Short mmCIF file of C-alpha atoms in Angstrom, two decimals:
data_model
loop_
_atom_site.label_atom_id
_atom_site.label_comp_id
_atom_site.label_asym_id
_atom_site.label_seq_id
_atom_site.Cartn_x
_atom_site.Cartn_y
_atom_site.Cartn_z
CA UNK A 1 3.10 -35.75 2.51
CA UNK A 2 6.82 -35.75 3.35
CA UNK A 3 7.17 -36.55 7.30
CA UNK A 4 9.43 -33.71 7.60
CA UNK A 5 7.45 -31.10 5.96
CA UNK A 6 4.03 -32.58 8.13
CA UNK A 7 6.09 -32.11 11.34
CA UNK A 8 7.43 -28.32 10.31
CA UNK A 9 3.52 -27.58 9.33
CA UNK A 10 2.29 -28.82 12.69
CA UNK A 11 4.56 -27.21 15.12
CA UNK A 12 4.89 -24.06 13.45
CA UNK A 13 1.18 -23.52 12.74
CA UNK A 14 0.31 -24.04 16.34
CA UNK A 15 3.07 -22.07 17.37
CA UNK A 16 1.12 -18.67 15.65
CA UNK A 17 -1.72 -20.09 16.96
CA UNK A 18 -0.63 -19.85 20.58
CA UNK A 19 0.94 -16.72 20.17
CA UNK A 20 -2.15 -15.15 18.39
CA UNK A 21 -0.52 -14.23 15.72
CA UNK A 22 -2.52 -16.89 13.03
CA UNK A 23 -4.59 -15.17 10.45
CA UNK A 24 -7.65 -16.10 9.89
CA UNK A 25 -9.28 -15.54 6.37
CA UNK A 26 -13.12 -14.68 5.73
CA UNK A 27 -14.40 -14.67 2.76
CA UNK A 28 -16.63 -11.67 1.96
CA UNK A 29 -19.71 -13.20 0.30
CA UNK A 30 -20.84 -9.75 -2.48
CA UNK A 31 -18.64 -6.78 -3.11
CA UNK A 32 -16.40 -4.68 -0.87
CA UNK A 33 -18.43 -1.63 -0.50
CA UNK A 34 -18.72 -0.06 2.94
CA UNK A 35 -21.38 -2.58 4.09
CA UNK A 36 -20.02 -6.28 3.67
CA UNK A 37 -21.31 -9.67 4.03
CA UNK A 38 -19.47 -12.06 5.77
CA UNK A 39 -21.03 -15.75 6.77
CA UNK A 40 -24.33 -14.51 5.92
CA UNK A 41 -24.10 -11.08 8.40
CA UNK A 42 -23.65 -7.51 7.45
CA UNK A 43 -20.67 -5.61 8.69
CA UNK A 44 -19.57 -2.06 8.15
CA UNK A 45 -16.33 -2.61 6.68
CA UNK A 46 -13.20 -0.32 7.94
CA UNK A 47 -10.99 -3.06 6.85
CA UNK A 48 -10.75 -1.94 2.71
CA UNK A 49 -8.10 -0.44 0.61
CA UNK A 50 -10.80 0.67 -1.51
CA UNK A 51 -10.57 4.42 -0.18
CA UNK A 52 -12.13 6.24 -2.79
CA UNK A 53 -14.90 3.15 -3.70
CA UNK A 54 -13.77 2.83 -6.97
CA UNK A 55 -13.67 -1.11 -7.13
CA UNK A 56 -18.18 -0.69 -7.02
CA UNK A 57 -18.15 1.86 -9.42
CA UNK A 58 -20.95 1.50 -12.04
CA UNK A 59 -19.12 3.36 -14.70
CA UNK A 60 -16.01 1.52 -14.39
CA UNK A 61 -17.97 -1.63 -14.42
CA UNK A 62 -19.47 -0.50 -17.27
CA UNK A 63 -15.55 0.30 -18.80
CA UNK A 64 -14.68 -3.42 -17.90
CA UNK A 65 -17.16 -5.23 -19.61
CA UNK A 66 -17.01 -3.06 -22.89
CA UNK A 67 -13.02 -3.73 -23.34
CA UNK A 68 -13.57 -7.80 -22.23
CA UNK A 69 -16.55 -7.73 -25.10
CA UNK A 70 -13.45 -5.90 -27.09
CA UNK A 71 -10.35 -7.82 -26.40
CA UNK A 72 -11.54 -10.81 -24.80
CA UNK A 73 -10.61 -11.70 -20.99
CA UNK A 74 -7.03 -11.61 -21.53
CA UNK A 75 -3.89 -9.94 -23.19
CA UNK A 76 -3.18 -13.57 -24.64
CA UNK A 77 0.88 -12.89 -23.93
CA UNK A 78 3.53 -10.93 -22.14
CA UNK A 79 4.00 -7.31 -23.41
CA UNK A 80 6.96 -8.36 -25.02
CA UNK A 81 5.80 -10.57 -27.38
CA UNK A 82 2.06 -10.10 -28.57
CA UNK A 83 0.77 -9.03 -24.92
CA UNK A 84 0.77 -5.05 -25.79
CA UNK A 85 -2.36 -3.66 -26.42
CA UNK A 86 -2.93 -0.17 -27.52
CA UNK A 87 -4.75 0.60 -24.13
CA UNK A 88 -1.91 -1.05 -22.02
CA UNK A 89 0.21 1.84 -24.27
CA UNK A 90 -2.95 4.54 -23.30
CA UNK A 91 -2.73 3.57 -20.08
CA UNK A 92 0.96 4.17 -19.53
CA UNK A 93 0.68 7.78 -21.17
CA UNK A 94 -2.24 8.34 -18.82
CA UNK A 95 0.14 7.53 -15.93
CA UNK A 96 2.83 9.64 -16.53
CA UNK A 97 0.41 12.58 -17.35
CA UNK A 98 -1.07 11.67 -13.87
CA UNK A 99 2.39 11.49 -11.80
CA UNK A 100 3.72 14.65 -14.37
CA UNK A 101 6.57 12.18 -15.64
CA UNK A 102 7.98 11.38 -19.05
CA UNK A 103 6.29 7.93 -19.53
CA UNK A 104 5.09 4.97 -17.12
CA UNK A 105 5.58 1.28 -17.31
CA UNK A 106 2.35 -1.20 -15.64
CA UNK A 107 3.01 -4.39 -14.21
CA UNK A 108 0.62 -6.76 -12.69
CA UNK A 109 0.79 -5.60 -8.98
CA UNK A 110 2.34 -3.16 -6.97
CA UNK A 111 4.08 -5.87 -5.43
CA UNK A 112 5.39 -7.08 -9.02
CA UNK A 113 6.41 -3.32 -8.92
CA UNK A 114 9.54 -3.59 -6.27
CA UNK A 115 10.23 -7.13 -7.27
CA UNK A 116 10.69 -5.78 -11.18
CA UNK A 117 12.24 -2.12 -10.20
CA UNK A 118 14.36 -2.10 -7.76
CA UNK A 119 16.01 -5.18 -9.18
CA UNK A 120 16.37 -3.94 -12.71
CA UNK A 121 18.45 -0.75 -11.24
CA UNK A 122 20.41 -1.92 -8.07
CA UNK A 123 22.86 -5.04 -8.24
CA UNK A 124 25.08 -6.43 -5.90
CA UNK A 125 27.72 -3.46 -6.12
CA UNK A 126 25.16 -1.06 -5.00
CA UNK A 127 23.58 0.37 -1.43
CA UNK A 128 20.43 0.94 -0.50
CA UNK A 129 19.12 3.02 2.20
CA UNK A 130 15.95 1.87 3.14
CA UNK A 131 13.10 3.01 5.55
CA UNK A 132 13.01 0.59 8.45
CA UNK A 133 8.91 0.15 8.37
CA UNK A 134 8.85 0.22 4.52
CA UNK A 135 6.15 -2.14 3.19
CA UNK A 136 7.78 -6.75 2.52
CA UNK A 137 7.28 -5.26 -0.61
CA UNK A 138 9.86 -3.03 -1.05
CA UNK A 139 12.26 -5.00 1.39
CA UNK A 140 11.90 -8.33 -0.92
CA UNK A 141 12.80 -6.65 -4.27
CA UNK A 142 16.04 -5.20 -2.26
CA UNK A 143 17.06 -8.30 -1.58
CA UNK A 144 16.41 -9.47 -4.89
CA UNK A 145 18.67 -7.13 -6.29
CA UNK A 146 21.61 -8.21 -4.05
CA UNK A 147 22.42 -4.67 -3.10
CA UNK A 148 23.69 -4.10 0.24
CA UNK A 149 20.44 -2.65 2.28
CA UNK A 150 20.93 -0.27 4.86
CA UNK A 151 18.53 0.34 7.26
CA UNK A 152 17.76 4.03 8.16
CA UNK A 153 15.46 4.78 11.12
CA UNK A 154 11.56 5.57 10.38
CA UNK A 155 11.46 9.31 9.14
CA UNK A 156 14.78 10.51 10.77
CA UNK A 157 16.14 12.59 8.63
CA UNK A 158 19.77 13.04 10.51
CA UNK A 159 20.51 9.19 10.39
CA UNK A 160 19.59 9.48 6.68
CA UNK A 161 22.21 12.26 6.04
CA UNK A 162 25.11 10.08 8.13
CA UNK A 163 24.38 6.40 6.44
CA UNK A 164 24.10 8.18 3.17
CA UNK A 165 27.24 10.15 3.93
CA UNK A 166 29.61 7.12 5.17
CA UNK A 167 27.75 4.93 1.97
CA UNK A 168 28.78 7.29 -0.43
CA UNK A 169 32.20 8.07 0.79
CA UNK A 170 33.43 4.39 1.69
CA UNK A 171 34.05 3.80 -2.36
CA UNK A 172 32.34 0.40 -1.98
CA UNK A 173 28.96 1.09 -4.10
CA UNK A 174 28.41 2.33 -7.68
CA UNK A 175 25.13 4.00 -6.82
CA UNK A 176 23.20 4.43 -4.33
CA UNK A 177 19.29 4.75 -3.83
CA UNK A 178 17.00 5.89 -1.05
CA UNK A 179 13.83 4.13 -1.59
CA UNK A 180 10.55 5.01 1.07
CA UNK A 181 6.82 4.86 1.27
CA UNK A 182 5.21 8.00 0.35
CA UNK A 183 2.25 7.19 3.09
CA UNK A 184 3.29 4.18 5.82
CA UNK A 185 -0.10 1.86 5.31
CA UNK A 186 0.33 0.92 9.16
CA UNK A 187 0.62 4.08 10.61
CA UNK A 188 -0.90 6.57 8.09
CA UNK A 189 2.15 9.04 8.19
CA UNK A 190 3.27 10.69 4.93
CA UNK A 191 7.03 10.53 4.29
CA UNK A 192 8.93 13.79 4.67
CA UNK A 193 10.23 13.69 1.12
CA UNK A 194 11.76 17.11 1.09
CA UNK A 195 14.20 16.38 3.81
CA UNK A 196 14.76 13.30 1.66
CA UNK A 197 15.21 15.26 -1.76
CA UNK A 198 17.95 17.46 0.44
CA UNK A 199 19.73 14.44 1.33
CA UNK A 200 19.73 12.97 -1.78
CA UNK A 201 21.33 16.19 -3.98
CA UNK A 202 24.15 16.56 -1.15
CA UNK A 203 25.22 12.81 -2.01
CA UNK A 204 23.43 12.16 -5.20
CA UNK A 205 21.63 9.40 -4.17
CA UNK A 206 19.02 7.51 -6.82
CA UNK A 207 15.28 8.24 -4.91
CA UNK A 208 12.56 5.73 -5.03
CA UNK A 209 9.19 6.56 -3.65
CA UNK A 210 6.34 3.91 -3.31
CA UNK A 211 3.19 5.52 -3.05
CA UNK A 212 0.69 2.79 -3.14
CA UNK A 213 -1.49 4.20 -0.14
CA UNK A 214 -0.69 7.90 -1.55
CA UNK A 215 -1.84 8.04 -5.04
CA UNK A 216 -5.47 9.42 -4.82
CA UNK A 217 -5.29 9.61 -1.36
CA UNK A 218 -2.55 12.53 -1.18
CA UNK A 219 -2.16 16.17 -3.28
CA UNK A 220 -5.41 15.94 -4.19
CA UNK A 221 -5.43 12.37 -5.43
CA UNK A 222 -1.97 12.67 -7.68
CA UNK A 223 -0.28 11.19 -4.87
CA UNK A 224 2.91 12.13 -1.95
CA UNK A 225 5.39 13.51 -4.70
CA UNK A 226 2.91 16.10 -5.93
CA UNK A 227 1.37 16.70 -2.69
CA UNK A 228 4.95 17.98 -2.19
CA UNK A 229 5.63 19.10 -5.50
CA UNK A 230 8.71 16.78 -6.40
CA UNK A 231 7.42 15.74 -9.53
CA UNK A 232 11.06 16.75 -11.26
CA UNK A 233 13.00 15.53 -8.07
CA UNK A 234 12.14 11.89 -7.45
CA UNK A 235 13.68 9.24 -10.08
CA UNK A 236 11.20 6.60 -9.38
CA UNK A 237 7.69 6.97 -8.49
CA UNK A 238 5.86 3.82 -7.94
CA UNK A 239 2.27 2.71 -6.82
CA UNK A 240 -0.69 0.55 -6.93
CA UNK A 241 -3.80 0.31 -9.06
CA UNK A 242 -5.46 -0.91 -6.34
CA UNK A 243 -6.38 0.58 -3.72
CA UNK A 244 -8.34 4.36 -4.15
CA UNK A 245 -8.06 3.57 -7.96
CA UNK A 246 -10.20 0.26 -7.22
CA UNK A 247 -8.69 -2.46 -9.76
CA UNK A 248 -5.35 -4.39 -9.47
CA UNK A 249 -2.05 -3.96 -11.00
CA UNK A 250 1.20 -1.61 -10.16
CA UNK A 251 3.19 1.40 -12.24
CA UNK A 252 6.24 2.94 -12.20
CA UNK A 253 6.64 6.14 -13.29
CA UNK A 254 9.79 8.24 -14.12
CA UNK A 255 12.19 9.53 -17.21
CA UNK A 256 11.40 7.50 -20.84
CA UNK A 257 15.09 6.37 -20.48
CA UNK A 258 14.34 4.77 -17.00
CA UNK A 259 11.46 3.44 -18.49
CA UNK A 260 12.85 2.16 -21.54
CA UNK A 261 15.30 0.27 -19.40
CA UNK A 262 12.64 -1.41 -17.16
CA UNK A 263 11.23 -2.49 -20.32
CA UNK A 264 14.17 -4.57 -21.46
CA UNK A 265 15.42 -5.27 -17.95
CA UNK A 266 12.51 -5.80 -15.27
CA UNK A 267 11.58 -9.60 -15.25
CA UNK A 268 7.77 -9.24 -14.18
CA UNK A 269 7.57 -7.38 -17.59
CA UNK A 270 9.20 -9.87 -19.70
CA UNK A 271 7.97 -13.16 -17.98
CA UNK A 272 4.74 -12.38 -16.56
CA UNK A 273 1.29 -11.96 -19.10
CA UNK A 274 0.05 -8.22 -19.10
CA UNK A 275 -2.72 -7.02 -17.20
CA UNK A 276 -6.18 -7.98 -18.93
CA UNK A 277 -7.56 -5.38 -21.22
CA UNK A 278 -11.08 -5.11 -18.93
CA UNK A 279 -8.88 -3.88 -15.94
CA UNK A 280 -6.76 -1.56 -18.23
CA UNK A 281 -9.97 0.01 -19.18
CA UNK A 282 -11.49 0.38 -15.72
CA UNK A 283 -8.46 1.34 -14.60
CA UNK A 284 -7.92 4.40 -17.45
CA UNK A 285 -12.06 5.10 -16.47
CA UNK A 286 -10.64 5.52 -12.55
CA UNK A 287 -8.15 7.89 -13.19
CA UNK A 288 -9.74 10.39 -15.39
CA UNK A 289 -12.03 10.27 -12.21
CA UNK A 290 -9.78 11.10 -9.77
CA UNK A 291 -8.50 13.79 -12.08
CA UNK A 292 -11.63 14.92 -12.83
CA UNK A 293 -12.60 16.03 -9.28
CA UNK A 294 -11.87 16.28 -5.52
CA UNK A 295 -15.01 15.05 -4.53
CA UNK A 296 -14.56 11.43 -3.42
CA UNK A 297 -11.02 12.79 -2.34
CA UNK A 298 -12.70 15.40 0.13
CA UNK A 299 -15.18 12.95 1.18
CA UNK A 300 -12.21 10.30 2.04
CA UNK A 301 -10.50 13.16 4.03
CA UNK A 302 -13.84 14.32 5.70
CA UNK A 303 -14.76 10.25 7.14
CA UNK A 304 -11.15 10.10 8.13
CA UNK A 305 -11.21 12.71 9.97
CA UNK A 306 -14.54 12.59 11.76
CA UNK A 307 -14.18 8.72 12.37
CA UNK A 308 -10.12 9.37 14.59
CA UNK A 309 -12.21 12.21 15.79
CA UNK A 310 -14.21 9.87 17.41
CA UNK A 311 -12.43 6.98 18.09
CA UNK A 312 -9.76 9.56 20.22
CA UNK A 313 -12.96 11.02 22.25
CA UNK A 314 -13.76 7.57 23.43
CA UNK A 315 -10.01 7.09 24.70
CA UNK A 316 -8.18 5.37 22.37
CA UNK A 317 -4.74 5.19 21.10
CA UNK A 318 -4.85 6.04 17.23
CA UNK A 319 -1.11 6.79 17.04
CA UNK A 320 0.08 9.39 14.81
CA UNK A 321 -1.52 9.33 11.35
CA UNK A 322 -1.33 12.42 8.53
CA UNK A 323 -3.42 10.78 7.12
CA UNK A 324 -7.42 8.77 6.51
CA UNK A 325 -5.88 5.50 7.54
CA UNK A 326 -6.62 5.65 11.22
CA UNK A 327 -4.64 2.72 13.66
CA UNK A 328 -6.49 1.79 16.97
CA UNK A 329 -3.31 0.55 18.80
CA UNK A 330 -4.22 -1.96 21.33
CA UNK A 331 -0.46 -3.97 21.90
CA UNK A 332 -0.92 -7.53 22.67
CA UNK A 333 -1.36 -9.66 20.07
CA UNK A 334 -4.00 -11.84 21.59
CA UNK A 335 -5.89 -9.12 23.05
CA UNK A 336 -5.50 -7.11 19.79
CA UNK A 337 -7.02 -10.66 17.56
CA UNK A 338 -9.89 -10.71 20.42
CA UNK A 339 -10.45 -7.07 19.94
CA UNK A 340 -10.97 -7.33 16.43
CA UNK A 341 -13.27 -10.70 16.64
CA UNK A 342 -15.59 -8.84 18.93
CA UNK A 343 -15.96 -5.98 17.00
CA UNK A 344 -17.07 -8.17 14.15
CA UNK A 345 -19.56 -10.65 16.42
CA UNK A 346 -21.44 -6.63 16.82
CA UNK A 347 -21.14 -5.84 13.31
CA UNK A 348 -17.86 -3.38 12.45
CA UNK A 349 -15.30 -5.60 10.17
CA UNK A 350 -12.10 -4.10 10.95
CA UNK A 351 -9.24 -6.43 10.80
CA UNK A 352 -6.35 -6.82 13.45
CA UNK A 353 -2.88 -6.42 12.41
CA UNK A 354 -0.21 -7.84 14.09
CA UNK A 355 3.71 -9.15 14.06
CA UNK A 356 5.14 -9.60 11.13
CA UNK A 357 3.26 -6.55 9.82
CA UNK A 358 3.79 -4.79 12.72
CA UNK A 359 6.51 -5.17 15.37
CA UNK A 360 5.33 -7.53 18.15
CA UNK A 361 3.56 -5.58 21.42
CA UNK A 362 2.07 -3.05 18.50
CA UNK A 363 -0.88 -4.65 17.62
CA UNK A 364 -3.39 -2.64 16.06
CA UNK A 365 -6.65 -2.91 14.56
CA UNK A 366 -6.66 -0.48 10.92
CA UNK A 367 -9.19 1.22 10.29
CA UNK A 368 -9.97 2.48 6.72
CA UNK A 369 -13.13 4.69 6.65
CA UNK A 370 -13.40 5.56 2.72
CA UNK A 371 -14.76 7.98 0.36
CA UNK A 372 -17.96 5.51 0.30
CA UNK A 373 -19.10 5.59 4.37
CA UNK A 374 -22.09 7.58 5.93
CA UNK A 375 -22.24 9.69 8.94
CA UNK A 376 -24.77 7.11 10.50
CA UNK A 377 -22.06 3.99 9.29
CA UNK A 378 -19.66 6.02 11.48
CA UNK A 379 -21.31 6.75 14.27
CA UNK A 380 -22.99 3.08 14.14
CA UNK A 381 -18.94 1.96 14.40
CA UNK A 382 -18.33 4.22 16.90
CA UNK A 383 -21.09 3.19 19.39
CA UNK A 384 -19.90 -0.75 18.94
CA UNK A 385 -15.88 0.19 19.26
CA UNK A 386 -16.80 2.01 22.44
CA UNK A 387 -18.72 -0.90 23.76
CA UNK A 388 -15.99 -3.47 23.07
CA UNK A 389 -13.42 -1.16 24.26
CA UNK A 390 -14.58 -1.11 27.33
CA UNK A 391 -15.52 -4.71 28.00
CA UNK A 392 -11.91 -5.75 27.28
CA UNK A 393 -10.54 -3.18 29.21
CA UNK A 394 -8.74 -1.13 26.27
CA UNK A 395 -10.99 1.97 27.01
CA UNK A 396 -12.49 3.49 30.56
#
């Protein structure tokens, strides 16, 4: 190894080590349900993104294995060559009938998403006003576009209005975008995107929503923009298909002419191989679920709300969320990684978060109850976050 790169590795490792801010990676040994299995012990898991428990699902197992027996493992190509299937094109109508756009494009991640999206639109003569805690995501495919990003404070509507004022009226840009998360995954508040939709017809501004930790979480699992009823007002509606719809890969949803362009111009389309054909299928399999019913919806809503309940009863500080994802805000980052390693030594998994996800002194363990917890898992969490609370001092 190059003596440079050994001594950069070395110094800079120990440096998060010391600070406490070194993540430490456990591999869960089975699948992610609500109970996991970590080094051979059971934990109730509050750590998954897996809100509705779509990624255990027997029928979309079932939907997997059928399309792999079909099409093999993989799409063989990228979409632009031989890598379109006829489900990837079933899929992408199914999208936009479930965000109530004109058509849909899938990538391979939600990530891939804001690299491919935001890049294909914006270019170095354009602005962007950006939400200051808006996912790396969304903040690395702004700077891959070159566009000028402007930060705008978390949810402040006024300081919105003046940056998108003095943007729009300096001359300097050719267009301008407001891009947000529709649900903040750190926090759990939902974007107000009707102050934003105001904003944006007074200075015509392009609007971007990513709603990875909204869609089947929010307006009754169709996500932020209908749970506001935007559908016809947002240019750009983005998410996962991960998360509550349990497989991998991203969207973007919008106009066919947006859509049509991403297709020619977004690189993770044109470089990158399409998802396999035994995701597309589980994936198509989760959202006529979702659409299907409320019930694993409800039930997220119902554990989210009995589990901050709880956790605020015993004392502690669960910030401000709209929303199931439920913070437990302890500050130090040291105390926050101890917090979270003794909570797992008595058998909750429930992973801390801390700088660069979240700014330093705001550590916070995340808790994601999901549509697949009992009562009893619950209450079993609560009883151990009470006792480690209060041998470390966090709770009285």
């Amino acid at each position: 190894m190059s003596n440079i790169l050994n001594a950069f590795l070395d110094e800079n490792l120990q440096e998060l080590r010391d600070q406490g801010l070194y993540n430490e990676i456990e591999p869960v040994e089975g699948p992610n349900g609500p109970i996991i299995k970590i080094k051979g012990n059971e934990l109730i898991n509050l750590s998954s993104n897996n809100y509705l428990g779509l990624a255990t699902d027997e029928d979309l197992k079932k939907l997997n294995i059928a399309a792999v027996n079909k099409y093999g493992v993989g799409a063989g190509a990228v979409r632009t060559i031989n890598g379109t299937l006829d489900i990837h094109i079933e899929l992408e109508k199914k999208l936009a009938e479930f965000k109530g756009t004109e058509a849909a494009i899938s990538f391979q991640s939600g990530f891939n998403c804001n690299m491919a999206a935001i890049s294909a639109v914006m270019n170095k003569n354009d602005a962007i006003l950006s939400d200051e805690l808006n996912h790396a995501s969304i903040i690395d495919g702004c700077r891959l576009s070159g566009a000028k990003i402007i930060r705008v404070k978390h949810q402040d509507m006024d300081d919105l209005r003046a940056k998108a004022k003095e943007a729009t009226e300096s001359g300097q840009y050719g267009k301008v975008m407001y891009i947000t998360d529709g649900v903040f995954s750190m926090d759990g508040d939902i974007a107000n995107l009707p102050g934003a939709v105001e904003v944006a017809k007074e200075f015509d501004l392009i609007t971007y929503v990513d709603d990875a930790h909204g869609s089947g979480v929010t307006g009754k699992g169709k996500g932020t923009v209908k749970h506001f009823g935007l559908e016809k007002e947002i240019d750009m509606q983005m998410g996962t298909l991960s998360k509550a719809v349990g497989v991998v890969g991203g969207y973007v949803a919008g106009t066919q002419k947006l859509i049509d362009w991403l297709k020619v111009r977004s690189r993770p389309f044109l470089f990158s191989t399409a998802v396999p054909p035994g995701d597309v299928a589980a994936i198509m399999g989760a959202l006529d679920k979702i659409s299907a019913s409320t019930e694993l919806h409800d039930k997220l809503w119902e554990n989210g709300d009995y589990l901050k309940a709880g956790l605020k009863k015993l004392g502690f500080d669960i910030g401000n969320s709209e929303t199931p994802i439920t913070p437990c805000i302890i500050g130090e980052e040291k105390l926050t990684q101890q917090f979270s390693k003794r909570l797992a030594e008595e058998g909750v998994y429930a992973k801390s978060i801390v700088f660069p996800t979240v700014p330093k002194g705001k550590g916070r363990v995340r808790n994601m109850p999901t549509a697949a917890h009992t009562k009893d898992m619950l209450d079993d969490a609560l009883k151990i976050y009470e006792k480690v609370g209060k041998e470390l001092g966090v709770i009285q």
